CSV table of C-alpha atoms in Angstrom, one decimal:
chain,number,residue,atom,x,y,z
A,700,UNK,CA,-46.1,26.7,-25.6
A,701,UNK,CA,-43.6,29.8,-25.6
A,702,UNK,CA,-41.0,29.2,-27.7
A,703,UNK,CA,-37.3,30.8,-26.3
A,704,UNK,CA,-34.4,30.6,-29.0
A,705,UNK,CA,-31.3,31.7,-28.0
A,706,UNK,CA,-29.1,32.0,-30.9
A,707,UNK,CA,-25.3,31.7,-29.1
A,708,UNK,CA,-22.6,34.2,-30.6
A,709,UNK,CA,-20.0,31.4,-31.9
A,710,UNK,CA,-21.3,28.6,-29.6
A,711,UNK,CA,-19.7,25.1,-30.7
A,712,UNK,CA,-17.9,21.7,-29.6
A,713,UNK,CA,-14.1,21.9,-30.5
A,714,UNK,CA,-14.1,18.3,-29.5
A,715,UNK,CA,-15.3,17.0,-32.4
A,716,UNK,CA,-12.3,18.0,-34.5
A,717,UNK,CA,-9.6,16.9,-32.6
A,718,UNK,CA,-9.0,15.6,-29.0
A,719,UNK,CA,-7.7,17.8,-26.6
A,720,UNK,CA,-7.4,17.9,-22.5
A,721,UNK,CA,-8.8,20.8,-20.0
A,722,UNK,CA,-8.2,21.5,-16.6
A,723,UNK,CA,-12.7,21.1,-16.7
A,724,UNK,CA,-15.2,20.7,-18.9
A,725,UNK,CA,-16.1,23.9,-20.8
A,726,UNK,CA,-19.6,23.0,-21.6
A,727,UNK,CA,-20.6,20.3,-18.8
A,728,UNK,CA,-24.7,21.4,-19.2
A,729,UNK,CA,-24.7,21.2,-22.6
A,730,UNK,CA,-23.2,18.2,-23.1
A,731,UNK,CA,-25.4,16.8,-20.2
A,732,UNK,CA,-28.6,17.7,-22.2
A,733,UNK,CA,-27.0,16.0,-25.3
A,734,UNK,CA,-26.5,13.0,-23.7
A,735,UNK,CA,-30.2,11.5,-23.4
A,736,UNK,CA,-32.2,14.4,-21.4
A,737,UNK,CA,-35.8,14.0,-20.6
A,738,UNK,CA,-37.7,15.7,-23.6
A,739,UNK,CA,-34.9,17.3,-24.8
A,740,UNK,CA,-34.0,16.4,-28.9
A,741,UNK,CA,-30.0,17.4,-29.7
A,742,UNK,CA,-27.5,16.6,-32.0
A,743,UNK,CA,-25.0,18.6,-34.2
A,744,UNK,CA,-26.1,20.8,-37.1
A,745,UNK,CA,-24.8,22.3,-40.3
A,746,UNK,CA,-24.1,25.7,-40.8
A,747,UNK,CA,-23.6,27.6,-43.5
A,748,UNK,CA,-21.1,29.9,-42.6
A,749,UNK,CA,-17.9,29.9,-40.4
A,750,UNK,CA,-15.9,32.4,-38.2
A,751,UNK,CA,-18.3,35.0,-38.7
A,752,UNK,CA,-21.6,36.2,-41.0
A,753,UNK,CA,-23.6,34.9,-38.2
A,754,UNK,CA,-26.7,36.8,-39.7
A,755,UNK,CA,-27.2,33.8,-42.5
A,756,UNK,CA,-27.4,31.4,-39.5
A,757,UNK,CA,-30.1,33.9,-38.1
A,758,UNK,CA,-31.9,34.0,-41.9
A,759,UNK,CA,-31.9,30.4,-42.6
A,760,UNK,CA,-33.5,29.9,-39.3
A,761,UNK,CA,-36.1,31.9,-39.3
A,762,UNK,CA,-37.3,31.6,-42.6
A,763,UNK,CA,-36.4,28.2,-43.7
A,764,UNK,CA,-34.4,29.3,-46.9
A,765,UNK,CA,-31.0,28.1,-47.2
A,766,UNK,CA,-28.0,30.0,-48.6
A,767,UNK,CA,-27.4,27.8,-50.7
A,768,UNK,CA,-29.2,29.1,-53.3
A,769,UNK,CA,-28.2,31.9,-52.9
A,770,UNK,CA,-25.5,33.9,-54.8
A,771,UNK,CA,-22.1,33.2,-53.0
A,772,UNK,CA,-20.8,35.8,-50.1
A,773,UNK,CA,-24.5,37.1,-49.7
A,774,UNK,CA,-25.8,38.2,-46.4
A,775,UNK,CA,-29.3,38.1,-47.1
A,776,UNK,CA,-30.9,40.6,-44.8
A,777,UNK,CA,-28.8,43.1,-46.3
A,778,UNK,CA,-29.3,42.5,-50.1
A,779,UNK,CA,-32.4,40.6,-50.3
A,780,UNK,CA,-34.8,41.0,-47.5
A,781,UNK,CA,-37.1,44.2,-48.2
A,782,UNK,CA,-40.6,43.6,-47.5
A,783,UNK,CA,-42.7,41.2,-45.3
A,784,UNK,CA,-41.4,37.7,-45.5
A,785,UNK,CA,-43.0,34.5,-43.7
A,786,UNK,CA,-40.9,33.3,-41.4
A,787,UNK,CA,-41.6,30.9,-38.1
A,788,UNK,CA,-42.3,34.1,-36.2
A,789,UNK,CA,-44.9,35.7,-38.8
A,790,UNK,CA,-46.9,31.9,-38.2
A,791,UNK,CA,-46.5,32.6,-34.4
A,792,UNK,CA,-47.8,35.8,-34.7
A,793,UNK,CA,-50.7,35.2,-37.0
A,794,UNK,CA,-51.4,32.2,-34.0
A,795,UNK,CA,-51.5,35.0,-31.2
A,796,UNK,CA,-48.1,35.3,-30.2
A,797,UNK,CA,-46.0,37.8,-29.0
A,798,UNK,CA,-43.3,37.9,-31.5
A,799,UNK,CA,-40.2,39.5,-29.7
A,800,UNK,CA,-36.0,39.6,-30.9
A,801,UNK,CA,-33.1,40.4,-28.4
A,802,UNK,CA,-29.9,41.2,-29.2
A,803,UNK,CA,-27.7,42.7,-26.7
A,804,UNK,CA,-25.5,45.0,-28.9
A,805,UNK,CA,-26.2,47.8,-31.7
A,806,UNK,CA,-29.4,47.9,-32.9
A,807,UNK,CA,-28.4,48.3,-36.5
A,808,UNK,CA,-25.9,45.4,-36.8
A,809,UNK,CA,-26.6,42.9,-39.9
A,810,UNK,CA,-29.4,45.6,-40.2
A,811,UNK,CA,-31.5,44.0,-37.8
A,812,UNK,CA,-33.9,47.2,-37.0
A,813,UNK,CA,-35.2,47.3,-40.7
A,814,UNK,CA,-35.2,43.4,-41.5
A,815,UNK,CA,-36.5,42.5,-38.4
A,816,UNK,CA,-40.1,43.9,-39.0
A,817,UNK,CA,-40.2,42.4,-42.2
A,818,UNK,CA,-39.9,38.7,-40.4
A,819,UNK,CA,-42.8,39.3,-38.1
A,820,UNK,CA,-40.8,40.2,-35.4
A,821,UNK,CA,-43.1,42.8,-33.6
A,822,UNK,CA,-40.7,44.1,-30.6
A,823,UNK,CA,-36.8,44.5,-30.8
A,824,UNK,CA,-34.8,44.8,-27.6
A,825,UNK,CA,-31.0,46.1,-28.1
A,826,UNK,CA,-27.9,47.2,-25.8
A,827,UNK,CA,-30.0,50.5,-25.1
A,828,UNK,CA,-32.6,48.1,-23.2
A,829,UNK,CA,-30.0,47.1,-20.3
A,830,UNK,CA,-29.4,48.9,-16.9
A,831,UNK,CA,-25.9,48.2,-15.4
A,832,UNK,CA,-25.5,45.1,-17.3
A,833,UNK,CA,-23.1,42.2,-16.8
A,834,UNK,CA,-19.8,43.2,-19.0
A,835,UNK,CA,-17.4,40.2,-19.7
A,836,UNK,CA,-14.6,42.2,-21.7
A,837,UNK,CA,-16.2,44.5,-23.7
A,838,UNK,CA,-19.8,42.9,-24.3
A,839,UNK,CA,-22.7,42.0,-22.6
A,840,UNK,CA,-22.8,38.8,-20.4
A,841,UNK,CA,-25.0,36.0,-21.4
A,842,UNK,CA,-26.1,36.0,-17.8
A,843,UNK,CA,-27.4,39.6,-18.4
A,844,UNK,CA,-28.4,38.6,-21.6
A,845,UNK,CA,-30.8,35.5,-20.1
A,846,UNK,CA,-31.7,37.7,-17.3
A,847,UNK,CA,-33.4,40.2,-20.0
A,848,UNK,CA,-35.0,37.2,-21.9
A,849,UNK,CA,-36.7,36.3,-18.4
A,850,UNK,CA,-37.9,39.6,-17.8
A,851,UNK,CA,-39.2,39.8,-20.9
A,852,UNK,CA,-41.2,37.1,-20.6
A,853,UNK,CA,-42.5,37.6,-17.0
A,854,UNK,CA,-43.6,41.5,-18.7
A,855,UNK,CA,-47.0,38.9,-19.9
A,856,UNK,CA,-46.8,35.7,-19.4
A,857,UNK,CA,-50.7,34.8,-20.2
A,858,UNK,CA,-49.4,35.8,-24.0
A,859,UNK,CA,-47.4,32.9,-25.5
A,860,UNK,CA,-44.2,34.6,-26.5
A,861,UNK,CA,-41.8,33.6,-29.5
A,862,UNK,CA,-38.1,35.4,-28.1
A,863,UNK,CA,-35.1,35.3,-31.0
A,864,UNK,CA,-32.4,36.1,-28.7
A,865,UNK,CA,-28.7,36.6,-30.5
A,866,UNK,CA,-26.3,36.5,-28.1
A,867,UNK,CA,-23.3,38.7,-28.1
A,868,UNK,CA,-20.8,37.8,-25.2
A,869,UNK,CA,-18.4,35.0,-27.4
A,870,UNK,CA,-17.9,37.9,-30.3
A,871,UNK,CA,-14.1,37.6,-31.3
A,872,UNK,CA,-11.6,38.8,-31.0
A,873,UNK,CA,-10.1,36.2,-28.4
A,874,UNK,CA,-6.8,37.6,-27.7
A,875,UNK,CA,-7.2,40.7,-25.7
A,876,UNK,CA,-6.8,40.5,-22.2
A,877,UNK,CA,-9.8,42.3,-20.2
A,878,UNK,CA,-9.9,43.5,-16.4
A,879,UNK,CA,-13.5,41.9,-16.0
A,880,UNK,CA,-12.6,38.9,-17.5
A,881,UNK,CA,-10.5,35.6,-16.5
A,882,UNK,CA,-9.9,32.4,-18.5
A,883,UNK,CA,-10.6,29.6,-16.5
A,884,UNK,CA,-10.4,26.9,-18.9
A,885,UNK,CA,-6.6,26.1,-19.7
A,886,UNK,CA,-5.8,23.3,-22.5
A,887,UNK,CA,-3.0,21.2,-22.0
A,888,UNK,CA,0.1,21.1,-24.2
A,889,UNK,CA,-0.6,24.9,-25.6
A,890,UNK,CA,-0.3,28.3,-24.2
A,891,UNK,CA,-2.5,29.9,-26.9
A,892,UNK,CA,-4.6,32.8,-25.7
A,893,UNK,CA,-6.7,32.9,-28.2
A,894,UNK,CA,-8.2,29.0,-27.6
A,895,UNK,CA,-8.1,29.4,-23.5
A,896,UNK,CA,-10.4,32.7,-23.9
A,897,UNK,CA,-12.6,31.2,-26.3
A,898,UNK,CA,-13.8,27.7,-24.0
A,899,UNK,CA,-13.7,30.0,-21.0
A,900,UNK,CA,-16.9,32.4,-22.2
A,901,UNK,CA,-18.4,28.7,-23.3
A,902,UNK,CA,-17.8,27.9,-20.0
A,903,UNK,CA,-19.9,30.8,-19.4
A,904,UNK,CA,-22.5,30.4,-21.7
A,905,UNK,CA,-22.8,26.9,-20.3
A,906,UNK,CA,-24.4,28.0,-16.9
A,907,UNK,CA,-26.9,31.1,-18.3
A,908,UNK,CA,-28.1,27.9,-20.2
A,909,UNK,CA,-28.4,26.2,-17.1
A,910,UNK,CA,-30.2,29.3,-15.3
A,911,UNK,CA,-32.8,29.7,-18.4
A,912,UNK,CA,-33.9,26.0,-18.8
A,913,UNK,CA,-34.0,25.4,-14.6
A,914,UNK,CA,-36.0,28.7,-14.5
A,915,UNK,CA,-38.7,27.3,-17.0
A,916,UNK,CA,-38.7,24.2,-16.1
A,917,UNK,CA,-39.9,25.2,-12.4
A,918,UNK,CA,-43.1,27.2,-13.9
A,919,UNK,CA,-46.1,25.5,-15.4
A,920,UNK,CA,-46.3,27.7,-18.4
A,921,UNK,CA,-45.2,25.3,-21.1
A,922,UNK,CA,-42.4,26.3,-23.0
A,923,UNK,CA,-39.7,25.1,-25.5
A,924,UNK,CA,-36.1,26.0,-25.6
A,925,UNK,CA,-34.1,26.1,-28.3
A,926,UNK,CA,-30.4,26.8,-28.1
A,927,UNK,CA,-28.0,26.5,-30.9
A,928,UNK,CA,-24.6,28.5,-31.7
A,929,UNK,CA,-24.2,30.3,-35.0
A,930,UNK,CA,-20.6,29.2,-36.4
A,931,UNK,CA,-17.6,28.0,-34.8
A,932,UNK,CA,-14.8,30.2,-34.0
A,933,UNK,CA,-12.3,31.4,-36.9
A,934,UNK,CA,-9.1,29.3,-37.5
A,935,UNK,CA,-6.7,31.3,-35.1
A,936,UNK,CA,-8.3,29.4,-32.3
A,937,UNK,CA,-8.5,25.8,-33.2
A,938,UNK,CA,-4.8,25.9,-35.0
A,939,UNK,CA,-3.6,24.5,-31.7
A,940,UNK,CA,-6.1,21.8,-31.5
A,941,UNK,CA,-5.2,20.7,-34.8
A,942,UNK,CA,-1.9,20.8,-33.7
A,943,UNK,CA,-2.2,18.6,-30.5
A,944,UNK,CA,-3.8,16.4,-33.2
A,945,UNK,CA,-0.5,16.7,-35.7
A,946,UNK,CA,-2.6,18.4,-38.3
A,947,UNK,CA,-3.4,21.6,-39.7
A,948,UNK,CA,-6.6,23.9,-40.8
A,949,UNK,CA,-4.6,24.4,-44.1
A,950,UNK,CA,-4.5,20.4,-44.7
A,951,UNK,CA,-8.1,19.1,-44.0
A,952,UNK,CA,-9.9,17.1,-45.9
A,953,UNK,CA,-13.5,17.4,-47.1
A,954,UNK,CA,-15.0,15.6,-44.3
A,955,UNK,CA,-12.5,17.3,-42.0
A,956,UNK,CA,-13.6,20.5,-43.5
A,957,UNK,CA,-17.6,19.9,-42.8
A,958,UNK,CA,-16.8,19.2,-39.5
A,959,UNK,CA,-16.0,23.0,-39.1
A,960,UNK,CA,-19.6,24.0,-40.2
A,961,UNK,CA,-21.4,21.9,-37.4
A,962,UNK,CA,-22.3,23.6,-34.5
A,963,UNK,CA,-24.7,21.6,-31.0
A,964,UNK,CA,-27.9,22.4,-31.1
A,965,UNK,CA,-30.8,21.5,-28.4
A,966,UNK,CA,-34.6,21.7,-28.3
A,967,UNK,CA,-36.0,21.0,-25.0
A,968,UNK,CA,-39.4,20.8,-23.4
A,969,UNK,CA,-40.4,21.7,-19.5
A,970,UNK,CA,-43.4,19.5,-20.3
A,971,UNK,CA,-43.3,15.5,-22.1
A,972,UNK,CA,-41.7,15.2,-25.5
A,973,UNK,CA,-40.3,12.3,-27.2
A,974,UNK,CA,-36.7,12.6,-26.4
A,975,UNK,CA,-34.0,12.1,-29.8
A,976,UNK,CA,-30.0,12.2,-29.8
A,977,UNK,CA,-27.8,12.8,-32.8
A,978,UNK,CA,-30.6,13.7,-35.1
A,979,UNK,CA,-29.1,15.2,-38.0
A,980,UNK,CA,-30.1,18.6,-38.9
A,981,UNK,CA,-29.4,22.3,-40.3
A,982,UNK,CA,-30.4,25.5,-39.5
A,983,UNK,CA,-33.1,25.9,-42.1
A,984,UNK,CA,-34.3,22.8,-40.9
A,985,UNK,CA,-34.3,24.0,-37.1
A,986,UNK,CA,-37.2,26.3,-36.5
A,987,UNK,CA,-39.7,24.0,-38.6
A,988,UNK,CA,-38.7,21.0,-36.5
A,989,UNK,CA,-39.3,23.3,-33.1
A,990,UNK,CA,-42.8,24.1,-34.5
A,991,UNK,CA,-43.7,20.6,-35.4
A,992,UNK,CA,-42.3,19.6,-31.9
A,993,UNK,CA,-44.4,22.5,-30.6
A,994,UNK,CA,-48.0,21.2,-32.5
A,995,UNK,CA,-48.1,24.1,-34.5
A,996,UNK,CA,-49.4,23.8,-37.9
A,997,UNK,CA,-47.1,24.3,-40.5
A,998,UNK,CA,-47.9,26.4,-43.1
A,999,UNK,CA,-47.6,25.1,-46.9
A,1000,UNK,CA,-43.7,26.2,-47.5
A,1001,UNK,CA,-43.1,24.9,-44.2
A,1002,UNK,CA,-45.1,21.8,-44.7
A,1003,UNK,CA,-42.8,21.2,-47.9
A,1004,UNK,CA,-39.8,21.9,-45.9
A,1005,UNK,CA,-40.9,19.4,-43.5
A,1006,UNK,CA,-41.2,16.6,-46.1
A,1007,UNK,CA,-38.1,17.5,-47.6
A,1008,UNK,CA,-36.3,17.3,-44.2
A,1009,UNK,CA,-37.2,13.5,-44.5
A,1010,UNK,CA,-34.9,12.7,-48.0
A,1011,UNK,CA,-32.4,15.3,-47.2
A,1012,UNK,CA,-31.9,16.3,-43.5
A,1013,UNK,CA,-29.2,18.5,-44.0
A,1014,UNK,CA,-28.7,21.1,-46.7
């Protein structure tokens, strides 16, 4: 099958820190596929960073390493990736695949044009590939963005393709007011900017994920989508749902703490998969699990990864 992973730019469920009350439901879809979708697997997953970094989501994805063994504050493409390194998209190419990363921004960002390569990423589409985009303040829509992943794949479609798309239309900061850009989310009890700004691109990012999974799942062309955020937002915008909540970010516990390093994440099928809910995961984790849900063999690394997924699901 094709396999399209859309990596969303600080894409996450405030709702699980701390109720709160909207004038509507910021991501409606997404929670929709979460709650028992046919062949769709979901459920929250651990992250390794938070508020930003979002290249070490992107790293531990693709190659199955965690940061955590790694020395602390690294961003790994910058200071340790160098050569060739297998990755899930270095398997998909050596399977025939055509092994493709978006990212609608610079090119250069996280150093993406030189690390890229290295992961077996063959083509690399940037902000220079766009015509008249979609801006929603001062980035790229994610309905441009999905637009782009569709022509991509409609470029060849007898090729399977592997797309790593990293979205860049949630980027902070939240505060700014834009022209081309109006919050329609509203959260009762607070007039903070930064938090109505925030679930209003969601609420955006909601329906491209609706227009890519109905687009594939109309074709024939089997193909798996995977869609995941990076890290939630940074503390300035869920202050005020703490608040609602009488609490603070500076007075969490541990548990209270973890809860700001998970982040939804769905896989989902336009063809018949055993459908799963709340199945505990972490972004090293991810991309093996879409390739065993995919029938691809696993390599040996991965094939470890895979068995070690089984006594310790999150990492």
């Amino acid at each position: 099958p094709n396999i399209i992973v859309i990596m969303n730019e600080a894409f996450s469920d405030l709702s699980i820190l701390g109720e709160y009350t909207t004038n509507m439901d910021e991501i409606p879809y997404m929670r929709s596929l979460m709650a028992g979708a046919d062949n769709t697997v979901s459920g929250y997953m651990d992250v390794s960073v938070l508020g930003g970094n979002t290249a070490n989501t992107e790293f531990e994805f693709l190659t199955g390493d965690t940061m955590a063994f790694l020395p602390h504050g690294s961003i790994a493409y910058q200071q340790f990736l160098h050569e060739q390194t297998s990755s899930i998209a270095t398997t998909l190419k050596d399977l025939g695949y055509r092994t493709a990363a978006l990212h609608p921004y610079r090119a250069t960002g996280w150093e993406r044009n030189e690390v890229y390569p290295y992961l077996g990423l063959d083509t690399f589409y940037s902000q220079a590939d766009f015509e008249n985009p979609l801006i929603y303040r001062k980035y790229i829509s994610d309905q441009s963005d999905i637009e782009k992943v569709i022509e991509i794949y409609e470029q060849n479609p007898e090729q399977p393709l592997f797309m790593f798309n990293v979205t860049m239309q949630n980027h902070s900061s939240y505060t700014d007011v834009f022209d081309n850009f109006t919050p329609q989310i509203e959260v009762e009890g607070t007039d903070s900017v930064a938090l109505n700004q925030y679930l209003s691109l969601l609420y955006e990012s909601d329906k491209s994920l609706q227009q890519l999974v109905q687009y594939f799942d109309r074709i024939d062309d089997p193909t798996i989508i995977v869609f995941f955020g990076d890290h939630q937002p940074t503390d300035s915008v869920v202050s005020p749902i703490y608040k609602l909540n009488g609490e603070s970010v500076y007075s969490l516990s541990e548990e209270e703490l973890r809860l700001r390093y998970k982040v939804p994440y769905i896989i989902h099928a336009n063809y018949d998969i055993e459908e799963a809910r709340n199945v505990p995961m972490s972004s090293n984790y991810l991309g093996i699990k879409t390739l065993e849900l995919a029938g691809i063999p696993l390599n040996p690394y991965q094939q470890y990864l895979a068995n070690k997924y089984n006594a310790f699901p999150s990492v």
